[in-house]
Amino acid sequence: MSERKDRLIQTRVPESVEATLKHEARRRRTTVSQMIRSLIEDSFELVDDVVANVDQIVSDSVELAQQVGRDARRLRRPRPAAPCRDPLPGSAERLADVQAWNEVVLNQPVPCTRCGAELPRGSRAYLGLGARGERTSAWLCGPAVEALADAPPAERRE
């Protein structure tokens, strides 16, 4: 008599699971035991495949996160401002009384007093302040403010 190498494992299941197992075994033309063995083997293979793929998913996710971080840092870097256009004739005199510049966000479009560039609503601009802190009618674009530091002494009064 040959000895069986397989081991017997018994388990209790609800009546509804037993009925489902018997129904599926009949439908597949196999025994309940063979179907359960196949289900267990398939489950282990599925779990193994998922576990094997998790490493790749994690490595892809890390790579994606690093790329997003690089892109975010690149986008966050201030872009070099376009140089301010040539000063308009008479702009130096119109800016002579300005003592300081206050950065604001525009609610209405205004032209840059120095170069005439249209500064749209919602953009950052600089409002000129007089000697006693009163508001002037002078406005500068960002590149014009940056140009102040590099301006020759005669133009620095802007």
mmCIF file of C-alpha atoms in Angstrom:
data_model
loop_
_atom_site.group_PDB
_atom_site.id
_atom_site.type_symbol
_atom_site.label_atom_id
_atom_site.label_comp_id
_atom_site.label_asym_id
_atom_site.label_seq_id
_atom_site.Cartn_x
_atom_site.Cartn_y
_atom_site.Cartn_z
ATOM 1 C CA MET A 1 0.000 0.000 0.000
ATOM 2 C CA SER A 2 1.404 3.377 -0.954
ATOM 3 C CA GLU A 3 1.614 6.076 1.664
ATOM 4 C CA ARG A 4 -0.046 9.435 0.949
ATOM 5 C CA LYS A 5 2.311 12.374 1.019
ATOM 6 C CA ASP A 6 -0.389 15.054 1.232
ATOM 7 C CA ARG A 7 -1.537 16.244 4.615
ATOM 8 C CA LEU A 8 -5.137 16.617 5.669
ATOM 9 C CA ILE A 9 -6.194 20.016 6.988
ATOM 10 C CA GLN A 10 -9.719 20.453 8.216
ATOM 11 C CA THR A 11 -11.523 23.685 8.895
ATOM 12 C CA ARG A 12 -15.008 24.721 9.850
ATOM 13 C CA VAL A 13 -16.875 27.050 7.508
ATOM 14 C CA PRO A 14 -20.353 28.545 7.611
ATOM 15 C CA GLU A 15 -23.085 26.687 5.753
ATOM 16 C CA SER A 16 -23.266 29.431 3.114
ATOM 17 C CA VAL A 17 -19.537 29.020 2.292
ATOM 18 C CA GLU A 18 -19.965 25.239 2.060
ATOM 19 C CA ALA A 19 -22.864 25.691 -0.348
ATOM 20 C CA THR A 20 -20.845 28.145 -2.477
ATOM 21 C CA LEU A 21 -17.841 25.784 -2.573
ATOM 22 C CA LYS A 22 -19.971 22.806 -3.617
ATOM 23 C CA HIS A 23 -21.801 24.858 -6.242
ATOM 24 C CA GLU A 24 -18.540 26.175 -7.758
ATOM 25 C CA ALA A 25 -16.937 22.707 -7.660
ATOM 26 C CA ARG A 26 -19.892 21.238 -9.594
ATOM 27 C CA ARG A 27 -19.797 24.145 -12.054
ATOM 28 C CA ARG A 28 -16.056 23.636 -12.647
ATOM 29 C CA ARG A 29 -16.385 19.819 -12.712
ATOM 30 C CA THR A 30 -13.892 19.240 -9.954
ATOM 31 C CA THR A 31 -13.921 18.168 -6.327
ATOM 32 C CA VAL A 32 -14.323 20.588 -3.447
ATOM 33 C CA SER A 33 -10.903 19.506 -2.144
ATOM 34 C CA GLN A 34 -9.185 20.177 -5.476
ATOM 35 C CA MET A 35 -10.896 23.551 -5.809
ATOM 36 C CA ILE A 36 -9.815 24.583 -2.284
ATOM 37 C CA ARG A 37 -6.215 23.500 -3.035
ATOM 38 C CA SER A 38 -6.274 25.563 -6.231
ATOM 39 C CA LEU A 39 -7.732 28.567 -4.420
ATOM 40 C CA ILE A 40 -5.064 28.420 -1.709
ATOM 41 C CA GLU A 41 -2.223 28.042 -4.243
ATOM 42 C CA ASP A 42 -3.606 30.857 -6.402
ATOM 43 C CA SER A 43 -3.962 33.097 -3.343
ATOM 44 C CA PHE A 44 -0.340 32.551 -2.354
ATOM 45 C CA GLU A 45 0.848 33.234 -5.911
ATOM 46 C CA LEU A 46 -1.237 36.392 -6.041
ATOM 47 C CA VAL A 47 0.179 37.625 -2.737
ATOM 48 C CA ASP A 48 3.721 36.803 -3.892
ATOM 49 C CA ASP A 49 3.158 38.773 -7.110
ATOM 50 C CA VAL A 50 1.774 41.742 -5.200
ATOM 51 C CA VAL A 51 4.685 41.699 -2.746
ATOM 52 C CA ALA A 52 7.172 41.412 -5.607
ATOM 53 C CA ASN A 53 5.573 44.390 -7.366
ATOM 54 C CA VAL A 54 5.418 46.544 -4.234
ATOM 55 C CA ASP A 55 9.166 47.193 -4.443
ATOM 56 C CA GLN A 56 8.764 48.488 -7.998
ATOM 57 C CA ILE A 57 5.719 50.586 -7.048
ATOM 58 C CA VAL A 58 7.585 52.102 -4.099
ATOM 59 C CA SER A 59 10.666 52.833 -6.184
ATOM 60 C CA ASP A 60 8.524 54.411 -8.940
ATOM 61 C CA SER A 61 6.669 56.474 -6.321
ATOM 62 C CA VAL A 62 9.917 57.707 -4.774
ATOM 63 C CA GLU A 63 11.243 58.633 -8.209
ATOM 64 C CA LEU A 64 8.014 60.491 -9.031
ATOM 65 C CA ALA A 65 8.086 62.342 -5.706
ATOM 66 C CA GLN A 66 11.694 63.401 -6.301
ATOM 67 C CA GLN A 67 10.824 64.664 -9.790
ATOM 68 C CA VAL A 68 7.853 66.623 -8.427
ATOM 69 C CA GLY A 69 10.133 68.121 -5.767
ATOM 70 C CA ARG A 70 12.705 69.144 -8.383
ATOM 71 C CA ASP A 71 9.975 70.680 -10.552
ATOM 72 C CA ALA A 72 8.481 72.537 -7.581
ATOM 73 C CA ARG A 73 11.878 73.962 -6.591
ATOM 74 C CA ARG A 74 12.517 75.011 -10.200
ATOM 75 C CA LEU A 75 9.132 76.718 -10.434
ATOM 76 C CA ARG A 76 9.582 78.377 -7.037
ATOM 77 C CA ARG A 77 12.897 79.956 -8.059
ATOM 78 C CA PRO A 78 12.378 83.571 -8.957
ATOM 79 C CA ARG A 79 12.630 84.129 -12.648
ATOM 80 C CA PRO A 80 15.002 86.819 -13.726
ATOM 81 C CA ALA A 81 12.928 89.898 -14.462
ATOM 82 C CA ALA A 82 12.900 91.255 -17.953
ATOM 83 C CA PRO A 83 14.880 94.449 -18.063
ATOM 84 C CA CYS A 84 12.847 97.612 -17.777
ATOM 85 C CA ARG A 85 12.349 99.334 -21.092
ATOM 86 C CA ASP A 86 14.097 102.622 -21.766
ATOM 87 C CA PRO A 87 12.914 105.420 -19.490
ATOM 88 C CA LEU A 88 10.201 107.644 -20.893
ATOM 89 C CA PRO A 89 11.177 111.267 -21.540
ATOM 90 C CA GLY A 90 10.492 113.305 -18.406
ATOM 91 C CA SER A 91 10.135 110.273 -16.122
ATOM 92 C CA ALA A 92 13.111 111.312 -13.967
ATOM 93 C CA GLU A 93 11.386 114.615 -13.123
ATOM 94 C CA ARG A 94 8.091 112.821 -12.334
ATOM 95 C CA LEU A 95 9.959 110.529 -9.926
ATOM 96 C CA ALA A 96 12.153 113.205 -8.308
ATOM 97 C CA ASP A 97 9.896 113.659 -5.240
ATOM 98 C CA VAL A 98 9.616 109.949 -4.462
ATOM 99 C CA GLN A 99 11.427 109.045 -1.233
ATOM 100 C CA ALA A 100 10.501 105.345 -1.038
ATOM 101 C CA TRP A 101 8.699 102.564 -2.855
ATOM 102 C CA ASN A 102 6.017 100.378 -1.325
ATOM 103 C CA GLU A 103 5.256 97.020 -2.953
ATOM 104 C CA VAL A 104 1.527 96.529 -3.545
ATOM 105 C CA VAL A 105 -0.815 94.240 -5.483
ATOM 106 C CA LEU A 106 -2.780 96.252 -8.000
ATOM 107 C CA ASN A 107 -6.550 96.316 -8.043
ATOM 108 C CA GLN A 108 -6.611 98.531 -11.145
ATOM 109 C CA PRO A 109 -4.170 98.533 -14.065
ATOM 110 C CA VAL A 110 -1.646 101.377 -14.106
ATOM 111 C CA PRO A 111 1.305 102.302 -16.336
ATOM 112 C CA CYS A 112 4.864 102.248 -15.024
ATOM 113 C CA THR A 113 5.913 105.873 -14.601
ATOM 114 C CA ARG A 114 9.485 105.120 -15.676
ATOM 115 C CA CYS A 115 8.976 102.929 -18.790
ATOM 116 C CA GLY A 116 5.260 103.106 -19.560
ATOM 117 C CA ALA A 117 4.723 99.321 -19.331
ATOM 118 C CA GLU A 118 1.091 98.457 -18.504
ATOM 119 C CA LEU A 119 0.896 96.828 -15.063
ATOM 120 C CA PRO A 120 -2.247 94.642 -14.986
ATOM 121 C CA ARG A 121 -4.707 94.168 -12.153
ATOM 122 C CA GLY A 122 -3.449 91.534 -9.710
ATOM 123 C CA SER A 123 0.220 92.100 -10.498
ATOM 124 C CA ARG A 124 2.844 93.371 -8.066
ATOM 125 C CA ALA A 125 3.875 96.964 -8.531
ATOM 126 C CA TYR A 126 5.593 99.676 -6.502
ATOM 127 C CA LEU A 127 3.815 102.809 -5.295
ATOM 128 C CA GLY A 128 5.932 105.909 -4.784
ATOM 129 C CA LEU A 129 5.846 107.579 -1.355
ATOM 130 C CA GLY A 130 6.737 111.237 -0.800
ATOM 131 C CA ALA A 131 8.870 112.861 1.916
ATOM 132 C CA ARG A 132 6.164 112.690 4.604
ATOM 133 C CA GLY A 133 4.959 109.236 3.570
ATOM 134 C CA GLU A 134 2.152 110.587 1.407
ATOM 135 C CA ARG A 135 1.221 108.630 -1.694
ATOM 136 C CA THR A 136 2.393 110.015 -4.995
ATOM 137 C CA SER A 137 1.003 109.233 -8.436
ATOM 138 C CA ALA A 138 4.216 107.382 -9.342
ATOM 139 C CA TRP A 139 4.193 103.656 -10.066
ATOM 140 C CA LEU A 140 7.083 101.361 -10.982
ATOM 141 C CA CYS A 141 7.222 97.869 -12.428
ATOM 142 C CA GLY A 142 9.493 95.277 -10.764
ATOM 143 C CA PRO A 143 12.285 95.586 -13.348
ATOM 144 C CA ALA A 144 12.271 99.384 -12.912
ATOM 145 C CA VAL A 145 12.737 99.002 -9.135
ATOM 146 C CA GLU A 146 15.593 96.545 -9.713
ATOM 147 C CA ALA A 147 17.142 99.010 -12.163
ATOM 148 C CA LEU A 148 17.266 101.689 -9.417
ATOM 149 C CA ALA A 149 20.219 100.019 -7.711
ATOM 150 C CA ASP A 150 22.190 99.902 -10.954
ATOM 151 C CA ALA A 151 21.221 103.355 -12.183
ATOM 152 C CA PRO A 152 23.934 106.010 -12.609
ATOM 153 C CA PRO A 153 23.944 108.676 -9.866
ATOM 154 C CA ALA A 154 21.990 111.206 -11.953
ATOM 155 C CA GLU A 155 19.139 108.710 -12.365
ATOM 156 C CA ARG A 156 19.171 107.470 -8.780
ATOM 157 C CA ARG A 157 16.774 110.165 -7.716
ATOM 158 C CA GLU A 158 14.044 107.995 -9.222
#
